[in-house]
Coordinates of C-alpha atoms in Angstrom, one line a residue:
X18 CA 84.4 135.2 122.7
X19 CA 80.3 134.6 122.0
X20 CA 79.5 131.3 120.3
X21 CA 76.0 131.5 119.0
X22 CA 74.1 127.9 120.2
X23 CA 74.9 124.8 118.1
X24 CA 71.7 123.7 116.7
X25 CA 71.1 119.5 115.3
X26 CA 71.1 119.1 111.4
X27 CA 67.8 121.0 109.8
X28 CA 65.8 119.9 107.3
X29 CA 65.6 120.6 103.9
X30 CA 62.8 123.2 104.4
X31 CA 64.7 125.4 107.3
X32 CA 66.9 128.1 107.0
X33 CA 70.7 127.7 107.6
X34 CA 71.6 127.8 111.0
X35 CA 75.2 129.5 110.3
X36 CA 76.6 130.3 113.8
X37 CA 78.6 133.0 115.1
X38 CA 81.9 133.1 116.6
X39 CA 83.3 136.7 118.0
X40 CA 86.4 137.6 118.8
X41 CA 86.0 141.1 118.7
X42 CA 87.7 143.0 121.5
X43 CA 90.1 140.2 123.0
X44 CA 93.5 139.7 122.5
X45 CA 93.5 136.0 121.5
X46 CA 96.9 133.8 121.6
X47 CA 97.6 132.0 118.5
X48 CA 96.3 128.7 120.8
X49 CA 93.6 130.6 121.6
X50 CA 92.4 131.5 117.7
X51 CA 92.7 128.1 117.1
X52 CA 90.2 127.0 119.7
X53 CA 88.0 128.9 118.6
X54 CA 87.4 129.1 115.2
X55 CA 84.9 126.4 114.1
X56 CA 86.1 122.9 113.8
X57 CA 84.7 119.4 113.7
X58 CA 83.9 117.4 117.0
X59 CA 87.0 116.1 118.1
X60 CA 85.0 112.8 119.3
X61 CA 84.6 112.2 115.5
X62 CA 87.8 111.7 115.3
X63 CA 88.6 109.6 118.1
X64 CA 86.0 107.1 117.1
X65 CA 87.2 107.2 113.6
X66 CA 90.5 105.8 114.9
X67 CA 89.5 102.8 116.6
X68 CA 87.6 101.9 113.5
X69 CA 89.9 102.5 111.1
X70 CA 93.0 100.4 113.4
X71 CA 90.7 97.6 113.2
X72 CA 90.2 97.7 109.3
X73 CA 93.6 98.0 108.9
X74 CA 94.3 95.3 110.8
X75 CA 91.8 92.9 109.4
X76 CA 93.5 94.0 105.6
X77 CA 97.0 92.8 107.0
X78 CA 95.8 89.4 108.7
X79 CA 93.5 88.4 105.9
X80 CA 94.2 90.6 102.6
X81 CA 91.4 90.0 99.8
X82 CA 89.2 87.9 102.4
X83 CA 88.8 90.9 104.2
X84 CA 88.5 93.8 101.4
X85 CA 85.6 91.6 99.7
X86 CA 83.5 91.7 103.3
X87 CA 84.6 95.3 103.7
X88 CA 83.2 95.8 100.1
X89 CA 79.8 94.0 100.6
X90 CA 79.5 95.7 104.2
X91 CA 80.0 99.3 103.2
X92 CA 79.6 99.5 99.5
X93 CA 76.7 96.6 99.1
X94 CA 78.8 94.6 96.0
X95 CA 79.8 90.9 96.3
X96 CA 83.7 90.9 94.8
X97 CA 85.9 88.0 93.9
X98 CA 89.2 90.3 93.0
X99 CA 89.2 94.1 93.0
X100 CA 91.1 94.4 90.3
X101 CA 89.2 96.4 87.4
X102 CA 89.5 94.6 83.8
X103 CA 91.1 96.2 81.3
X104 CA 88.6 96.1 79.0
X105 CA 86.4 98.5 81.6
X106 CA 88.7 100.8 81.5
X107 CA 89.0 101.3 77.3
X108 CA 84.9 100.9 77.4
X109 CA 84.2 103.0 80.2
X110 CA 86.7 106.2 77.7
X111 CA 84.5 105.1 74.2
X112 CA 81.4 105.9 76.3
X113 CA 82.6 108.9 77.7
X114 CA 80.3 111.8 77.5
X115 CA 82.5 113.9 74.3
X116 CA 81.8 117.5 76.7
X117 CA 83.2 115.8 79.9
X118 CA 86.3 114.4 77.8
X119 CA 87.3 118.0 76.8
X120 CA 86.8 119.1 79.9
X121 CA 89.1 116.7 81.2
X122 CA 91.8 116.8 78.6
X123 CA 92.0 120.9 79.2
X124 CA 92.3 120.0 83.4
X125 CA 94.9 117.7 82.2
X126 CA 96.7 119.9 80.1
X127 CA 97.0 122.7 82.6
X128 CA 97.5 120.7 85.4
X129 CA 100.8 118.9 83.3
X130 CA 102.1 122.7 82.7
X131 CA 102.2 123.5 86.3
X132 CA 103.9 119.9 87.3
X133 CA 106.2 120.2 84.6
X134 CA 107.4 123.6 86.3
X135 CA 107.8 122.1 89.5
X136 CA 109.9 119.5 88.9
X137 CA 113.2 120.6 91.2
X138 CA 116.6 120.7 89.5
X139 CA 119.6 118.4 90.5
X140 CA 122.8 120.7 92.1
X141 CA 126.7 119.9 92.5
X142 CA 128.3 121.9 95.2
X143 CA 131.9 122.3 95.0
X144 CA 133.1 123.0 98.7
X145 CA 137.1 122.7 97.8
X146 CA 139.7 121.2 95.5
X147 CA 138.1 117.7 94.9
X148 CA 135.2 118.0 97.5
X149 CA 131.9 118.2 95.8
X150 CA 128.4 117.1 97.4
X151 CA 125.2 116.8 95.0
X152 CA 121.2 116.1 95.6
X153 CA 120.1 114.3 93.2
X154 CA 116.2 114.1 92.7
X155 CA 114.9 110.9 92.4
X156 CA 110.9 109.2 92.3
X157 CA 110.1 106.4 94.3
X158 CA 109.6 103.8 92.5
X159 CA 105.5 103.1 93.3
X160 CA 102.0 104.8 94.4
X161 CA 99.1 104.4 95.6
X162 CA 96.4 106.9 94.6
X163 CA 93.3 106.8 96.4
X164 CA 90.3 108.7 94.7
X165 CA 87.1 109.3 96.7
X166 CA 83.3 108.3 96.3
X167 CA 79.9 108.0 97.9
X168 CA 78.2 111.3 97.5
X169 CA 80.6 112.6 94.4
X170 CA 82.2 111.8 91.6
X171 CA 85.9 113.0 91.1
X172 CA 87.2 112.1 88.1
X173 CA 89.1 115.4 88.8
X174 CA 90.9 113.8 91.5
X175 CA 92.3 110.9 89.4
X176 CA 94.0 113.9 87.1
X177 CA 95.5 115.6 90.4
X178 CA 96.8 112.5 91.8
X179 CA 98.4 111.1 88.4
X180 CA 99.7 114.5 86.8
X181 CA 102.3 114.8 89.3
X182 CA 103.3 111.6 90.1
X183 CA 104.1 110.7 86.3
X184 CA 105.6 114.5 86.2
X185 CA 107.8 113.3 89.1
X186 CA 108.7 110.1 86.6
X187 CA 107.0 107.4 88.8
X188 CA 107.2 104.5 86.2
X189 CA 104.3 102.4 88.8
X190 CA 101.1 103.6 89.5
X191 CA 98.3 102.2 91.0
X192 CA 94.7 103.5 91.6
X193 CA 91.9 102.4 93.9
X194 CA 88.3 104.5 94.0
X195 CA 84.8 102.7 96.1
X196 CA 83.0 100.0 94.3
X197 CA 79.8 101.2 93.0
X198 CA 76.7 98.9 93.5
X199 CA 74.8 100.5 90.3
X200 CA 78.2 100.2 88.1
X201 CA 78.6 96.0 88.5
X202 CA 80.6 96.8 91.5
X203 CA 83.3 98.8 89.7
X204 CA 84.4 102.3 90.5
X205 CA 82.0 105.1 88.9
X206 CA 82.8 104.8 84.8
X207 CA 83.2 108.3 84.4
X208 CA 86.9 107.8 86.8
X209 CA 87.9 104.6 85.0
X210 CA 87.5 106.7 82.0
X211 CA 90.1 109.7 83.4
X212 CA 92.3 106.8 84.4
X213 CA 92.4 105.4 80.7
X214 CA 93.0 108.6 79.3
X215 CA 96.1 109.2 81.8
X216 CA 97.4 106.0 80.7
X217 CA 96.7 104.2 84.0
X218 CA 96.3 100.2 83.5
X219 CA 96.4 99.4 87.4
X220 CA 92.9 100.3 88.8
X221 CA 91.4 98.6 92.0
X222 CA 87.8 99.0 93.0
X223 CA 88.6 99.4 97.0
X224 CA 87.0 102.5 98.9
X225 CA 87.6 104.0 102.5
X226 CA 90.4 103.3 105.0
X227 CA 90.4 99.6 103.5
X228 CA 91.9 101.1 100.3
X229 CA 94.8 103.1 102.2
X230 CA 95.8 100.0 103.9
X231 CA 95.9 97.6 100.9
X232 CA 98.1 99.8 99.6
X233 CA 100.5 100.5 102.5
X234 CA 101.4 96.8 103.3
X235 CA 99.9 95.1 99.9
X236 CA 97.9 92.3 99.2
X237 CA 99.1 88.3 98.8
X238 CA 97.5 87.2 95.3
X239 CA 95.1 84.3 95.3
X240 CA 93.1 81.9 92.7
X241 CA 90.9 84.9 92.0
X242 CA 93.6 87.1 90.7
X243 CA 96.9 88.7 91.2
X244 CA 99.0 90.4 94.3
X245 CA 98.4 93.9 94.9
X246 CA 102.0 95.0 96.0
X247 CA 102.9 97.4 98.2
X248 CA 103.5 101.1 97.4
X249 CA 106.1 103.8 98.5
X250 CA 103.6 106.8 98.7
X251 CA 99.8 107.2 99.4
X252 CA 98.2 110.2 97.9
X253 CA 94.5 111.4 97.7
X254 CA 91.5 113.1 99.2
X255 CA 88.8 111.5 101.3
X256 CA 86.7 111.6 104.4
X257 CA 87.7 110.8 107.5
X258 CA 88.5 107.7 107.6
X259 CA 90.9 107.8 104.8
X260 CA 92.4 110.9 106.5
X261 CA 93.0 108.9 109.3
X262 CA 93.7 105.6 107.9
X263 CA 96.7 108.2 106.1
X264 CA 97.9 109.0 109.2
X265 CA 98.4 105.5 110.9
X266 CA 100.3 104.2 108.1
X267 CA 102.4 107.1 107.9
X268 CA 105.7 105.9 108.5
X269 CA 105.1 102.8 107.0
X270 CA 104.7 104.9 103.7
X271 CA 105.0 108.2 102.5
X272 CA 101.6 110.3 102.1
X273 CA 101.0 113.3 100.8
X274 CA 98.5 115.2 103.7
X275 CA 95.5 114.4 105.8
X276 CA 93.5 115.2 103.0
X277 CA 90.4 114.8 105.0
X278 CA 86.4 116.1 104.0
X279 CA 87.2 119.2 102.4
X280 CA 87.0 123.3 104.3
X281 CA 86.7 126.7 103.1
X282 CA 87.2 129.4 104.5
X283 CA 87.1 133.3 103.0
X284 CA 88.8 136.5 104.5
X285 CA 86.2 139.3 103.5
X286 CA 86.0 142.8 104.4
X287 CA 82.8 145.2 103.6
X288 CA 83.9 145.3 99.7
X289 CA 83.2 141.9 99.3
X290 CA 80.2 140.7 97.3
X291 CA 77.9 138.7 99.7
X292 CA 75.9 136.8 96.7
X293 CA 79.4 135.6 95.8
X294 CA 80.7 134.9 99.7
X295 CA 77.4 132.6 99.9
X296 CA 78.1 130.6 96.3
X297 CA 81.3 129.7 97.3
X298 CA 80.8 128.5 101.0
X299 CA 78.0 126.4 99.5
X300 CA 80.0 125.2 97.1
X301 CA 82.4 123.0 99.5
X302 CA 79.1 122.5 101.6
X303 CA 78.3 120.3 98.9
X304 CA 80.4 117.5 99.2
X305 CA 79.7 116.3 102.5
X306 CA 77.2 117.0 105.6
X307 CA 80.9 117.2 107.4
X308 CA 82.5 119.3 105.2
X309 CA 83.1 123.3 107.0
X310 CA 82.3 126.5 105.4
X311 CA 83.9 129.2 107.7
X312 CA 83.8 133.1 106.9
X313 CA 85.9 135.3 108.9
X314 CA 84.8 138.9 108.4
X315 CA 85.2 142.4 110.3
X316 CA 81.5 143.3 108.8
X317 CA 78.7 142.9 110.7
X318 CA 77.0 143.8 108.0
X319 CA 78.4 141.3 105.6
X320 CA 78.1 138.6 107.7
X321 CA 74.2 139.0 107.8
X322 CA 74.3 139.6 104.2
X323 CA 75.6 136.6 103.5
X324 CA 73.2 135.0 106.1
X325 CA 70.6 136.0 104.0
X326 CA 72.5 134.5 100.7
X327 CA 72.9 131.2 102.4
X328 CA 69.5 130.9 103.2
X329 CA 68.6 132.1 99.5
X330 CA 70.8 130.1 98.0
X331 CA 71.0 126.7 99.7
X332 CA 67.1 126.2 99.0
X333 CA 67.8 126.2 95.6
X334 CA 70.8 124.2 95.2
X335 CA 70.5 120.7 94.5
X336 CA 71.7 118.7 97.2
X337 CA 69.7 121.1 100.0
X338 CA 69.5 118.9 102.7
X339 CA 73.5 118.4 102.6
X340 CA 74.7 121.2 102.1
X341 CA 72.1 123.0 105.2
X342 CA 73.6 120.4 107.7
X343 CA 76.9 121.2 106.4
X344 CA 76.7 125.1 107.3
X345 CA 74.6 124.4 110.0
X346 CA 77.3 122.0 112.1
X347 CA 79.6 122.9 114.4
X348 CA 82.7 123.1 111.9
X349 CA 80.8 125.9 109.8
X350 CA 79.9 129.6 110.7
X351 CA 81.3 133.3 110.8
X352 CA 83.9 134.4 112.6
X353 CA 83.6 138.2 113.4
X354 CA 87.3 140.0 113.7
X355 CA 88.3 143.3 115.2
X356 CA 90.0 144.4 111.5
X357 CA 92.1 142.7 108.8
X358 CA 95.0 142.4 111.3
X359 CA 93.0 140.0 113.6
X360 CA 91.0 138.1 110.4
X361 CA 94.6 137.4 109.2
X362 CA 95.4 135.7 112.7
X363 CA 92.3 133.6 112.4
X364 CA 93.2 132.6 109.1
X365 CA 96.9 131.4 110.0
X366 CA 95.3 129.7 113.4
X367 CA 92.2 128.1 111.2
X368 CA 95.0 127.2 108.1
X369 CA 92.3 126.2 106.2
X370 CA 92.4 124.3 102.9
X371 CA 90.9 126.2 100.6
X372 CA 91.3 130.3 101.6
X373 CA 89.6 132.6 99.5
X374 CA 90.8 136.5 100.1
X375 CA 87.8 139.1 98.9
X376 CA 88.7 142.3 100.3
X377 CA 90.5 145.3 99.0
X378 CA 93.7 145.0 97.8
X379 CA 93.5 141.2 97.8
X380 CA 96.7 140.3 96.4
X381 CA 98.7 142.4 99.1
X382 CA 96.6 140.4 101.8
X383 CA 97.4 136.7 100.5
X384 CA 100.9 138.1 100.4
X385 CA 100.8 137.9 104.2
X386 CA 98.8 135.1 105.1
X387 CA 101.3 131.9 106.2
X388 CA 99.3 129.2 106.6
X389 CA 96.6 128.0 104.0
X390 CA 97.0 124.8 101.3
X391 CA 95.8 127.1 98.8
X392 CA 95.0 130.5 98.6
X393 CA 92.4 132.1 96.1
X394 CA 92.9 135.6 95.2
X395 CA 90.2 138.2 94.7
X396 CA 86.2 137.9 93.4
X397 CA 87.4 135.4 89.8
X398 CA 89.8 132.9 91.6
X399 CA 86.8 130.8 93.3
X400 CA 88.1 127.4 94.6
X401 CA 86.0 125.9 92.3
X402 CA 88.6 127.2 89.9
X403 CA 91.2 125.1 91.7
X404 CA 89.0 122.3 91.6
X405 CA 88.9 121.8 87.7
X406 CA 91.0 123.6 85.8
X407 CA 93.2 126.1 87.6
X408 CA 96.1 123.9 87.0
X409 CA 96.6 123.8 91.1
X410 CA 96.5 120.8 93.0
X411 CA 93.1 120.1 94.8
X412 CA 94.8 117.6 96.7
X413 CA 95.8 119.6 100.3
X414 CA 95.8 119.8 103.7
X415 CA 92.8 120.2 105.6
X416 CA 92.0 120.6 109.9
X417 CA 94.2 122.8 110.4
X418 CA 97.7 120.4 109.2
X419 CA 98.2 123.3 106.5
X420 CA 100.2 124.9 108.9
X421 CA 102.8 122.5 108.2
X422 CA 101.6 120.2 105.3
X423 CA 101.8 120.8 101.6
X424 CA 99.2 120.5 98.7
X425 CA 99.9 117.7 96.7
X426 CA 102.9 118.4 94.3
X427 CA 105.5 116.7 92.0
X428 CA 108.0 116.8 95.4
X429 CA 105.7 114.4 97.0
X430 CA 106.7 111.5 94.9
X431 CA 110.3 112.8 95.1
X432 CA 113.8 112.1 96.9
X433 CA 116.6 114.0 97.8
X434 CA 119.8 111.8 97.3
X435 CA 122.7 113.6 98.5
X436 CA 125.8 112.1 96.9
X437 CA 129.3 112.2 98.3
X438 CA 132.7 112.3 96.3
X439 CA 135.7 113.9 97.8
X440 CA 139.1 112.8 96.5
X441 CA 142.1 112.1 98.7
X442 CA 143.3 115.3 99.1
X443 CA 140.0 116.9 99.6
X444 CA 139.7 114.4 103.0
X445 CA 143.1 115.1 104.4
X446 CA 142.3 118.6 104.5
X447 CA 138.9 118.0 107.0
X448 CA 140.0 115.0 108.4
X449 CA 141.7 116.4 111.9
X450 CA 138.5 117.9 112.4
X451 CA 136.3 115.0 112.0
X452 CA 139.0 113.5 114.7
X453 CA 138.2 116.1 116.8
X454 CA 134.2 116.2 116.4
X455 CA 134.6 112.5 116.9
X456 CA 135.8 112.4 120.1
X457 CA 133.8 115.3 121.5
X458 CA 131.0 113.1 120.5
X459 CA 132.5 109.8 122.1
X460 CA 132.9 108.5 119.1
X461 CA 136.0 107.9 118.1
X462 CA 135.8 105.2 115.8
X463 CA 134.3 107.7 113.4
X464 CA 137.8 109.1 113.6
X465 CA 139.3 106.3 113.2
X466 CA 137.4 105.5 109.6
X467 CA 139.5 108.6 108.8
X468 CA 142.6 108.2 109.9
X469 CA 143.0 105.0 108.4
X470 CA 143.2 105.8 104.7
X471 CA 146.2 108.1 105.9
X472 CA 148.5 105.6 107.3
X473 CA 151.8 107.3 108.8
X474 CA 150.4 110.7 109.1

């Protein structure tokens, strides 16, 4: 394996410093695909822990006291309650620009189709005469959805955290998005405005790893205003401290993913159109410095294509600067496969969040990739699609937990209940066996529960 030399963050005015990763030739273990395809510093993550235990830990010892220093500290705004008036919320819809509205009500409306279709069914198992075990789907009963800030605005995140969840039947929701200075220290109007027109009433102005924590173990009321009680599920997208302000109260609550500062990565072969390869990796470069844009390619040729794309395009875009340090770090670059076989490997070891598949026969490839939180199929399924208006979730996993995490989805704010009910008969029949499994297992009370609705037997 050749890594091409890591270079600082470049200006607005260099080119795109898009590294190379090759794995041509070698025989790489699944362990060792996933060290090498590009990620983020792992220090970055380690020192986003220890500051995200102590916010969480200043939340639970002195609730609202806390969030309001947290607020002026990181988001500049002075707060006596976080809670968002009502009557922001019904101003912030009147004022809403009549284009963006429609634009939002279509998101909506697709995104409700899809929910509506996943919604599981409730089953009854009949295993005998009188023996009959059912899973009953059930929502829990409260969430907490957290929708990101600072450099964005994602009023499309407040439809793909709500659409499910009221899908699902959750009857109480509540939202929290960063205070914004320039909006009175209330989230960005343009989200109040997608929460008013999902119905939600419950809206918080708390940002960051402060948000997630508020939410897991809740906030005593005071004078200023009301309680903000605890919830049964966290969902949402942010950086990295909210990924990892996720993790540590997981356990405590449900959550959905790490949903952590958002990754593409696109499977292309010599077929693929490089103007369109560069679009979309800049695309995802433009939410964050951090964010990775990773092409995995058997094309030499392509890849320096698409070199030449990036550097075309990123000078023209409008957040430059960002989205050039973005490509240019250490969790962005090409990796250059042997053939399809080994860019497939890559892709399942990488399990990006967003995977894009242009190469021939496109559909027949995502058919075999396993691990991704969303897959995009051929040159007109760009994630930007899944972004807005697919009717997917953009909610998902990202470094690398889509190997075993799922996007956001109506299940998430979901229970299986299995239920019981076996008659008399129905018991006699199993019960020797439960007497015999309960001694094997020491356990012979658990016999004994048995035996004792048979008296004489």
């Amino acid at each position: 394996m050749t890594i091409t030399p890591e270079f600082p963050a470049t200006p607005a005015t260099a080119a795109v410093n898009f590294r190379t990763v090759d794995v041509r030739g070698q025989s790489l273990t699944l362990a060792g695909l996933r060290a090498a395809v590009p990620r983020a510093q792992g220090q970055t993550v380690a020192n986003a822990e220890e500051k995200v235990l102590d916010i969480i830990s200043d939340v639970r010892q002195r609730g609202f006291e806390a969030l309001a220093e947290l607020a002026l500290r990181f988001d500049g705004v002075t707060q006596d309650h976080p809670l968002v008036p009502q009557e922001a919320l019904a101003a912030a819809l009147d004022q809403l620009d009549p284009a963006v509205r429609r634009a939002l009500e279509e998101s909506i409306s697709r995104a409700r189709k899809f929910a509506d279709g996943q919604r599981p069914r409730n089953l009854d198992v009949e295993l005998g005469d009188g023996a009959v075990v059912s899973q009953n789907w059930v929502p829990v009963a409260r969430v907490g959805l957290y929708v990101p800030g600072g450099l964005a605005v994602y009023p499309s995140s407040v439809i793909m955290n709500v659409v499910p969840a009221l899908a699902a039947g959750v009857e109480s929701i509540a939202l929290a998005s960063p205070p914004q200075k320039e909006f009175g220290g209330l989230p960005h109007p343009t989200i109040l405005a997608a929460a008013a027109l999902l119905g939600i009433t419950e809206v918080y102005a708390i940002g960051g790893a402060q948000a997630i924590a508020a939410f897991a173990y809740g906030v005593a009321g005071t004078q200023a205003g009301p309680a903000l009680e605890p919830v049964d599920v966290v969902t949402g997208p942010g950086n990295i401290f909210v990924a990892t302000a996720k993790r540590l109260v997981k356990g405590v609550v449900g959550i959905d993913s790490e949903a952590g500062t958002t990754e593409i990565a696109i499977l292309a072969d010599s077929s693929a159109q490089p103007a369109l390869v560069a679009a979309d990796l800049i695309s995802q470069a433009e939410h964050d410095p951090q964010a990775a844009s990773v092409l995995i390619t058997d094309s030499e040729d392509l890849a320096a294509a698409v070199r030449a794309e990036l550097d075309r395009q990123a000078a023209s875009t409008k957040h430059s600067a960002r989205v050039k340090e973005a490509l240019s770090g250490p969790q962005s670059g090409v990796v250059l496969v042997e053939d399809l076989d080994q860019g497939i490997a890559a892709c399942d070891a990488y399990a990006a969040e967003h995977l894009e598949i242009m190469t021939r026969d496109a559909a027949a490839v995502a058919a075999r990739i396993r691990n991704a939180g969303a897959i995009f199929v051929g040159d007109y399924s760009p994630v930007s699609l899944g972004d807005y208006c697919a009717g997917s979730n953009h909610v998902l996993p990202t470094s690398g937990t889509a190997a075993f995490s799922s996007g956001l989805n109506v299940n998430t704010f979901l229970r299986a209940i299995q239920v019981v009910n076996y008659s008399r008969a129905a018991l006699e029949e199993v019960s020797s066996h439960i007497v015999n499994l309960s001694r094997a297992e020491d356990l012979p009370a658990h016999g004994d529960a048995v035996t004792a609705r048979f008296p004489g037997s």
